[in-house]
Short mmCIF file of C-alpha atoms in Angstrom, two decimals:
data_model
loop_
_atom_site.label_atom_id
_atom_site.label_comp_id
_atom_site.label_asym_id
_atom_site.label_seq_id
_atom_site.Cartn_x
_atom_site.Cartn_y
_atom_site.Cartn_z
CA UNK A 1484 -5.43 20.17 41.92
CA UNK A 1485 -1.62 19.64 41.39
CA UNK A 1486 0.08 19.33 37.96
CA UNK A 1487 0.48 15.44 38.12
CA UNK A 1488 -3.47 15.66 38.31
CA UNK A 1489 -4.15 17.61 35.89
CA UNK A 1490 -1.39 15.93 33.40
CA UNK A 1491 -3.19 12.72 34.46
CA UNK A 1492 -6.34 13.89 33.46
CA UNK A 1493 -5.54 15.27 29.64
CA UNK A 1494 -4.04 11.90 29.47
CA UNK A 1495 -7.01 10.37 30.28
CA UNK A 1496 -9.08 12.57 28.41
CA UNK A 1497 -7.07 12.24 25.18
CA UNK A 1498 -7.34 8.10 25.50
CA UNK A 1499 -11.23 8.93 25.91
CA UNK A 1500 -11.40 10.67 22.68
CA UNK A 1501 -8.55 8.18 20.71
CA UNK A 1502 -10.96 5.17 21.79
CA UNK A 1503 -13.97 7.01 20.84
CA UNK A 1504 -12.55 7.99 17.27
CA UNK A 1505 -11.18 4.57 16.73
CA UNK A 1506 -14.28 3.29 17.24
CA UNK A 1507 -16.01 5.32 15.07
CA UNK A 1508 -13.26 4.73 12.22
CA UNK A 1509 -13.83 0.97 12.70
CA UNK A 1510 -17.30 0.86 12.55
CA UNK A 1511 -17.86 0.26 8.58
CA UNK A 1512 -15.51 -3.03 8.97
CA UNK A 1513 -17.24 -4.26 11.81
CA UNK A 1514 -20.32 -3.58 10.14
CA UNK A 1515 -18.69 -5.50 7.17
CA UNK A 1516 -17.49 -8.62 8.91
CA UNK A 1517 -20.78 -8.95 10.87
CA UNK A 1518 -22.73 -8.53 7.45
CA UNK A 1519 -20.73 -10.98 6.25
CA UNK A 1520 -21.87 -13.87 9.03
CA UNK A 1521 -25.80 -12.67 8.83
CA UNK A 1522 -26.73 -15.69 6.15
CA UNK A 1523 -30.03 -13.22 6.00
CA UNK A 1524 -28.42 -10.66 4.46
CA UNK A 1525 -28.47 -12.13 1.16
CA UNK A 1526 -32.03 -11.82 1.32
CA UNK A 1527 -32.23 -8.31 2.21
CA UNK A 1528 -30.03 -6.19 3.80
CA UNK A 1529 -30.44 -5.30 6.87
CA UNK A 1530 -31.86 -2.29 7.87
CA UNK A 1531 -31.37 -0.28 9.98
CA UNK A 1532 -27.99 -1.72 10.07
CA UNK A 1533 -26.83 -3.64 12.66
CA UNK A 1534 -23.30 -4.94 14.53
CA UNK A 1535 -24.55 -8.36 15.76
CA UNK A 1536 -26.71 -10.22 13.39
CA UNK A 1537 -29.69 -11.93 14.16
CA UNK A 1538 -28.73 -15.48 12.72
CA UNK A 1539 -25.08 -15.72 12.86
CA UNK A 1540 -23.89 -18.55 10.41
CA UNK A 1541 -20.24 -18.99 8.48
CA UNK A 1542 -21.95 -20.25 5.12
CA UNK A 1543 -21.39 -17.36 2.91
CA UNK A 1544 -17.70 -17.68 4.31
CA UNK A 1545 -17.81 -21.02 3.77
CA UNK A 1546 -19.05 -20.00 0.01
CA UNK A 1547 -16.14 -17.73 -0.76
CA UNK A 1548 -13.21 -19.92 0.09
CA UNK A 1549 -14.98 -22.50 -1.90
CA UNK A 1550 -15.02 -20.09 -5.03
CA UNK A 1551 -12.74 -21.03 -7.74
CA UNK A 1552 -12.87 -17.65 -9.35
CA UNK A 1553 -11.98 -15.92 -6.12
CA UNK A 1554 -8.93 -18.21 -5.54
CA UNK A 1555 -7.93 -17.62 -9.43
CA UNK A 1556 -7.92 -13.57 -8.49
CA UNK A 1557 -5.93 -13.90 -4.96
CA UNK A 1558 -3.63 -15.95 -7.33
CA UNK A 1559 -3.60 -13.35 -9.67
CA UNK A 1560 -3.19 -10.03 -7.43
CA UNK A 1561 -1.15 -12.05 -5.63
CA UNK A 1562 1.74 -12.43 -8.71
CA UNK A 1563 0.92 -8.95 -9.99
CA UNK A 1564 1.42 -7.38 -6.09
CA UNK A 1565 4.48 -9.57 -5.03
CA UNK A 1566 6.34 -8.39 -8.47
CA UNK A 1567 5.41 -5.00 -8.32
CA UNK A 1568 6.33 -4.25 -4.63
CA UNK A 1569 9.64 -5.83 -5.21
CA UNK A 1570 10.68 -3.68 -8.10
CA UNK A 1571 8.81 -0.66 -7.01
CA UNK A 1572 10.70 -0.92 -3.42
CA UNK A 1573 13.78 -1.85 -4.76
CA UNK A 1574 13.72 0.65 -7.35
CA UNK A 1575 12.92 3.48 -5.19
CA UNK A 1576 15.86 2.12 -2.26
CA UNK A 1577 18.53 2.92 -5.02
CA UNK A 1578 17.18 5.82 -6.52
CA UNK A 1579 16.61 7.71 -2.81
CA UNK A 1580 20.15 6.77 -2.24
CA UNK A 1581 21.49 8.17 -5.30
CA UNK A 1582 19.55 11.51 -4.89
CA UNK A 1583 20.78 11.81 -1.27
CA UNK A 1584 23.96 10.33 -0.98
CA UNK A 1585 25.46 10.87 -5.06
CA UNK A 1586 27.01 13.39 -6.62
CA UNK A 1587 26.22 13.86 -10.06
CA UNK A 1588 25.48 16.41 -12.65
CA UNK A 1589 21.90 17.46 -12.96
CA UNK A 1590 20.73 15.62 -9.38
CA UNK A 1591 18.38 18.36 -8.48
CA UNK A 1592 17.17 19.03 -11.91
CA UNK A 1593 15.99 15.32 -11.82
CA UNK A 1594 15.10 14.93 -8.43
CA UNK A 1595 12.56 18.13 -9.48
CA UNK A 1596 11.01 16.07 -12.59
CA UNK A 1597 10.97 12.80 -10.09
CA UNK A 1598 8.82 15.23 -7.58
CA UNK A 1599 6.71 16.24 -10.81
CA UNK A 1600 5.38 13.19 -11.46
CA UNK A 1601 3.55 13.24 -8.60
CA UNK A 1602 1.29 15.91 -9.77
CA UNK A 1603 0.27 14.13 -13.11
CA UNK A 1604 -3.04 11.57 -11.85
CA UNK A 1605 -3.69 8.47 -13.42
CA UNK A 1606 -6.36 9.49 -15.88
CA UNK A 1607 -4.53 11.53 -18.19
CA UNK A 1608 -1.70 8.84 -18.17
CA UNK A 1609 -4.10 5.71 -19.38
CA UNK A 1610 -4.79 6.43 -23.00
CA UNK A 1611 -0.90 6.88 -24.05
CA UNK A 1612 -0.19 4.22 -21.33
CA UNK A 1613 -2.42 1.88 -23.48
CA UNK A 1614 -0.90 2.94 -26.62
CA UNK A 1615 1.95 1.98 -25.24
CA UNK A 1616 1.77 -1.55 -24.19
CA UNK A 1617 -0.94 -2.37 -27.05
CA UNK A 1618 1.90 -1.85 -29.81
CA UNK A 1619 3.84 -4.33 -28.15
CA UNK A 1620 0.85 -6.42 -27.62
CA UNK A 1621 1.71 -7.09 -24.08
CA UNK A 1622 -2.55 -6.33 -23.08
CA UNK A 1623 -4.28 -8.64 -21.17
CA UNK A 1624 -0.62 -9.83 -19.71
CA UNK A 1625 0.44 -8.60 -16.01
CA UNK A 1626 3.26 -5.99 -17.58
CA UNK A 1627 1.07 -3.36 -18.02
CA UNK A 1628 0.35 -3.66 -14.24
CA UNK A 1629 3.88 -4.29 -12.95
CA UNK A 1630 5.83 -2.42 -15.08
CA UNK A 1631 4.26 1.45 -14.87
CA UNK A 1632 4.89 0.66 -11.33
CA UNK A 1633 8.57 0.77 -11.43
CA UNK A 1634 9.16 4.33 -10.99
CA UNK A 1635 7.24 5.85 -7.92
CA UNK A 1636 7.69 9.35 -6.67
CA UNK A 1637 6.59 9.46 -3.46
CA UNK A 1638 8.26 6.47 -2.41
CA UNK A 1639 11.84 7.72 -3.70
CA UNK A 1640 11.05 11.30 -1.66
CA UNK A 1641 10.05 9.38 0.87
CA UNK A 1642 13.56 7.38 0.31
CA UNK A 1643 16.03 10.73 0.03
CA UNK A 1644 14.67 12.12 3.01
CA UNK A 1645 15.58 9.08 4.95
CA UNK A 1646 18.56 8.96 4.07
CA UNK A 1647 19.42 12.48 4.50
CA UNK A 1648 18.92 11.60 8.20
CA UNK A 1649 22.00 8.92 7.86
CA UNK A 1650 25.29 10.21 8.43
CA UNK A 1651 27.45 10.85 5.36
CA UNK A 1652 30.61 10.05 7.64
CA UNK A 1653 29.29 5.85 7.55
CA UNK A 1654 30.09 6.33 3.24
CA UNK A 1655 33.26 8.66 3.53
CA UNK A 1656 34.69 5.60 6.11
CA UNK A 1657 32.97 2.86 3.41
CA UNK A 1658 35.11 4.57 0.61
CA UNK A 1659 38.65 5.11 2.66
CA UNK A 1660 38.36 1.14 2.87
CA UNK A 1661 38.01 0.88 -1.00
CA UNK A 1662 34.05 -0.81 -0.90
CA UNK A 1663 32.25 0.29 -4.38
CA UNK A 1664 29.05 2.33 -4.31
CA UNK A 1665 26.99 -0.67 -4.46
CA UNK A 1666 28.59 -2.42 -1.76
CA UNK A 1667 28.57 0.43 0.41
CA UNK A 1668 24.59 0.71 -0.22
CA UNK A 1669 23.92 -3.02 0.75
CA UNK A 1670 25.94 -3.27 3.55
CA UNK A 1671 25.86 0.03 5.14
CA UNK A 1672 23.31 2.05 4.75
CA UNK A 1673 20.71 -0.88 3.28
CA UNK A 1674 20.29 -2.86 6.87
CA UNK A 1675 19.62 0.62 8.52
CA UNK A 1676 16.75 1.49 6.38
CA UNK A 1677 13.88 -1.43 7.83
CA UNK A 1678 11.92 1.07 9.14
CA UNK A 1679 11.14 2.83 5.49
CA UNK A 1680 11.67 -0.03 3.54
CA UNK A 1681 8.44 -1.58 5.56
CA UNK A 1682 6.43 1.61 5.16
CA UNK A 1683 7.04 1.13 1.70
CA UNK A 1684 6.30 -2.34 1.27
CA UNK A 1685 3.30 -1.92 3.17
CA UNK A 1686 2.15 1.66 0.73
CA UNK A 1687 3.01 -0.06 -2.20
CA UNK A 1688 0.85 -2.98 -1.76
CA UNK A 1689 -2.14 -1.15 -1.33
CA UNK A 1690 -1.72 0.55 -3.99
CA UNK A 1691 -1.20 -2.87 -6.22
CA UNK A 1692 -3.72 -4.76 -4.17
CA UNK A 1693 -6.55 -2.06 -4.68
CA UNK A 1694 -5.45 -0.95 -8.01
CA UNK A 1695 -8.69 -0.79 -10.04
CA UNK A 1696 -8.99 1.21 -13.26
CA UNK A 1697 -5.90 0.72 -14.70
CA UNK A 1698 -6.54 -3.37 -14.63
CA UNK A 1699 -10.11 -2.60 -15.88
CA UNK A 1700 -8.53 -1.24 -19.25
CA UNK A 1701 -5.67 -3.73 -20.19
CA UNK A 1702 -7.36 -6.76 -18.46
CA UNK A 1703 -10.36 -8.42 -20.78
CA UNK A 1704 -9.94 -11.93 -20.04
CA UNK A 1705 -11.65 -13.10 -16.96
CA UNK A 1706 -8.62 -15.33 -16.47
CA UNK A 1707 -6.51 -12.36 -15.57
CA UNK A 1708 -8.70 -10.28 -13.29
CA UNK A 1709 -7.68 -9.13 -9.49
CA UNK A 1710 -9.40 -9.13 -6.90
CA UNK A 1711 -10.72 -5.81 -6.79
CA UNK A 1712 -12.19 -6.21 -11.03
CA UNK A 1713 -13.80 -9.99 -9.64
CA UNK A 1714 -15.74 -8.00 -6.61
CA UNK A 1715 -16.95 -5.09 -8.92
CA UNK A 1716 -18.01 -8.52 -11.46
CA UNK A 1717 -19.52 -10.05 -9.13
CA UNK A 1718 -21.40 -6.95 -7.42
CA UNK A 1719 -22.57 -6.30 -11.29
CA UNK A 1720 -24.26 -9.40 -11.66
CA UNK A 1721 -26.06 -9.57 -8.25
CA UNK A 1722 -26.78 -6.04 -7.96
CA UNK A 1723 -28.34 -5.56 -4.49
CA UNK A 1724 -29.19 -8.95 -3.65
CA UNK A 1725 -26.71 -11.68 -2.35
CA UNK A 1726 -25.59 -8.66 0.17
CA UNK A 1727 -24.28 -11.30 2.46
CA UNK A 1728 -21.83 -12.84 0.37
CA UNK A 1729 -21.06 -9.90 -1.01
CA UNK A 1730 -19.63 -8.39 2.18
CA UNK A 1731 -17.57 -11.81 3.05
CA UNK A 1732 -16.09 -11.44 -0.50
CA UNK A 1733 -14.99 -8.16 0.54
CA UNK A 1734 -13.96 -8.77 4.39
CA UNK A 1735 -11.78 -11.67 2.91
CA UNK A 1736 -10.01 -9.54 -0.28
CA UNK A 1737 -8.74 -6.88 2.65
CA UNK A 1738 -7.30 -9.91 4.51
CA UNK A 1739 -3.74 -9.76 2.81
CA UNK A 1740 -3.63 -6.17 3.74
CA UNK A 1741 -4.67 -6.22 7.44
CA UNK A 1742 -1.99 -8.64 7.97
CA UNK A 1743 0.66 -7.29 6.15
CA UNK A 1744 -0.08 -3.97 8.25
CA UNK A 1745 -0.27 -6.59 11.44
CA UNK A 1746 3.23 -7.68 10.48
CA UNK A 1747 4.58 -4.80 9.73
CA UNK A 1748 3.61 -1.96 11.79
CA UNK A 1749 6.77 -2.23 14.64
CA UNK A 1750 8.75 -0.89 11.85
CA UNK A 1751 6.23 1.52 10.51
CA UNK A 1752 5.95 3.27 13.56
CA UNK A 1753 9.77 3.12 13.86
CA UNK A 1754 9.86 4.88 10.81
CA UNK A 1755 7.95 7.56 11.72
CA UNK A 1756 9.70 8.13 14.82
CA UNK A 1757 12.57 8.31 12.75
CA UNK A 1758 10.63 11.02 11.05
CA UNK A 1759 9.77 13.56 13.70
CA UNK A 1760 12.68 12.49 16.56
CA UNK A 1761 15.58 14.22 14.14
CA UNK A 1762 17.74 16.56 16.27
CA UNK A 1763 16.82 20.77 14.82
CA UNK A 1764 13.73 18.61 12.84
CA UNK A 1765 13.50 17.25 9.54
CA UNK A 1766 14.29 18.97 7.08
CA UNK A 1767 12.66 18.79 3.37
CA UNK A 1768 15.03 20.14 1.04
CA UNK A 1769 16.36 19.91 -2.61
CA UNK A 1770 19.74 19.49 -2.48
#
């Protein structure tokens, strides 16, 4: 057996084993989707579970888009998601710019506390969080969830080290032509960072979308509530039964996020390329 063979065969093999572990990893949202269609299900679930159900209907489908509570959460994640992506992105753009490309005194003793925060969780955050935005009476508003947002570190790391892979030379030639620091941001080195400007989008919306246990503590009014607080509502008051429309609630709340990712994912992959295809590697460093 020759090399092209046997290189022909680990490619095969290694397609095998991709398709095989996709599979498997997609399983729980096929299962999801096809509970979703099995008008049965809100009977009792079925069990064993199944992929294909017995009676396949769109009714509970047909239930959720008619559901004026649902539509009021997709309205509301939807203004809480679209504000907080945009700052959060645009936030973290500058700030990975500054830490890479400025020069300013105490840059790596605050790049170091910017890297810090990402070892402090959530939980020991909420109580002075809610102090917080409770003495300026801004609970049960959308601040509390937009505005804590603001300041991510992982997306400006992920930011610096992208543009440490930019040549300094395209700012040095930006400055000898008099542009300003901002205008040398949007118009030189802004256009060329698509690739992690989409992973970020793309991160940060999860994160917004999904977001459940900070909106659980500032959010009281029905009015207000995501997505994510309606489904754990809703899953309250049926309990086990309804399991039907219960999956179709959930198969349709992912929906924003499968397409964004759909949209998206040329210049995701781009950006990882980016990531690994840097001549003598990339290299993570405080600088």
């Amino acid at each position: 057996m020759n090399q092209n063979s046997i290189d022909k065969m680990t490619e095969i093999i290694k397609f095998v084993l991709l398709l095989v572990f996709g599979i498997l990893l997609m399983m729980p949202f096929i299962w999801m989707v096809s509970v979703g269609f099995d008008r049965t299900a809100n009977i009792t679930m079925p069990f064993p579970p199944r992929l294909i159900p017995e009676e396949v209907a769109s009714f509970n489908y047909g239930i959720v888009f008619e559901n004026g509570r649902l539509i009021q959460s997709y309205i509301n994640s939807g203004i809480v998601t679209v504000f907080s992506v945009s700052l959060q992105v645009g936030a973290s753009l500058l700030a990975g710019y500054a830490f890479s490309k400025g020069d300013f005194k105490f840059k790596r003793l605050l790049f170091i506390l910017v890297l810090c925060t990402l070892m402090i969780p959530m939980e020991p955050r909420l109580i002075p969080l809610y102090t917080l935005f409770n003495s300026f009476n801004l609970l049960n508003t959308f601040w509390p969830l937009i505005l804590p947002t603001v300041i991510n570190g992982l997306l400006i790391f992920l930011c610096k080290q992208f543009f440490d892979q930019l040549p300094t030379t395209l700012r040095e030639a930006a400055q000898i032509d008099g542009a300003s620091e901002f205008r040398i941001f949007f118009k030189v080195y802004l256009p060329l960072a698509g690739p992690i400007a989409a992973t970020m989008v793309i991160l940060s919306f999860i994160w917004s979308w999904n977001d459940f246990m900070w909106p659980l503590v500032v959010l009281n009014n029905q009015e207000l509530h995501t997505v994510p607080l309606y489904l754990a509502s809703f899953s309250l008051e049926n309990g086990t039964s309804l399991g039907g429309l219960t999956m179709a609630l959930a198969t349709v709340s992912i929906l924003p996020i499968v397409v964004l990712y759909l949209f998206l994912q040329r210049y995701i992959i781009q950006s990882i390329a980016l990531s690994g295809g840097v001549k003598g590697g990339n290299k993570w460093v405080i600088r």
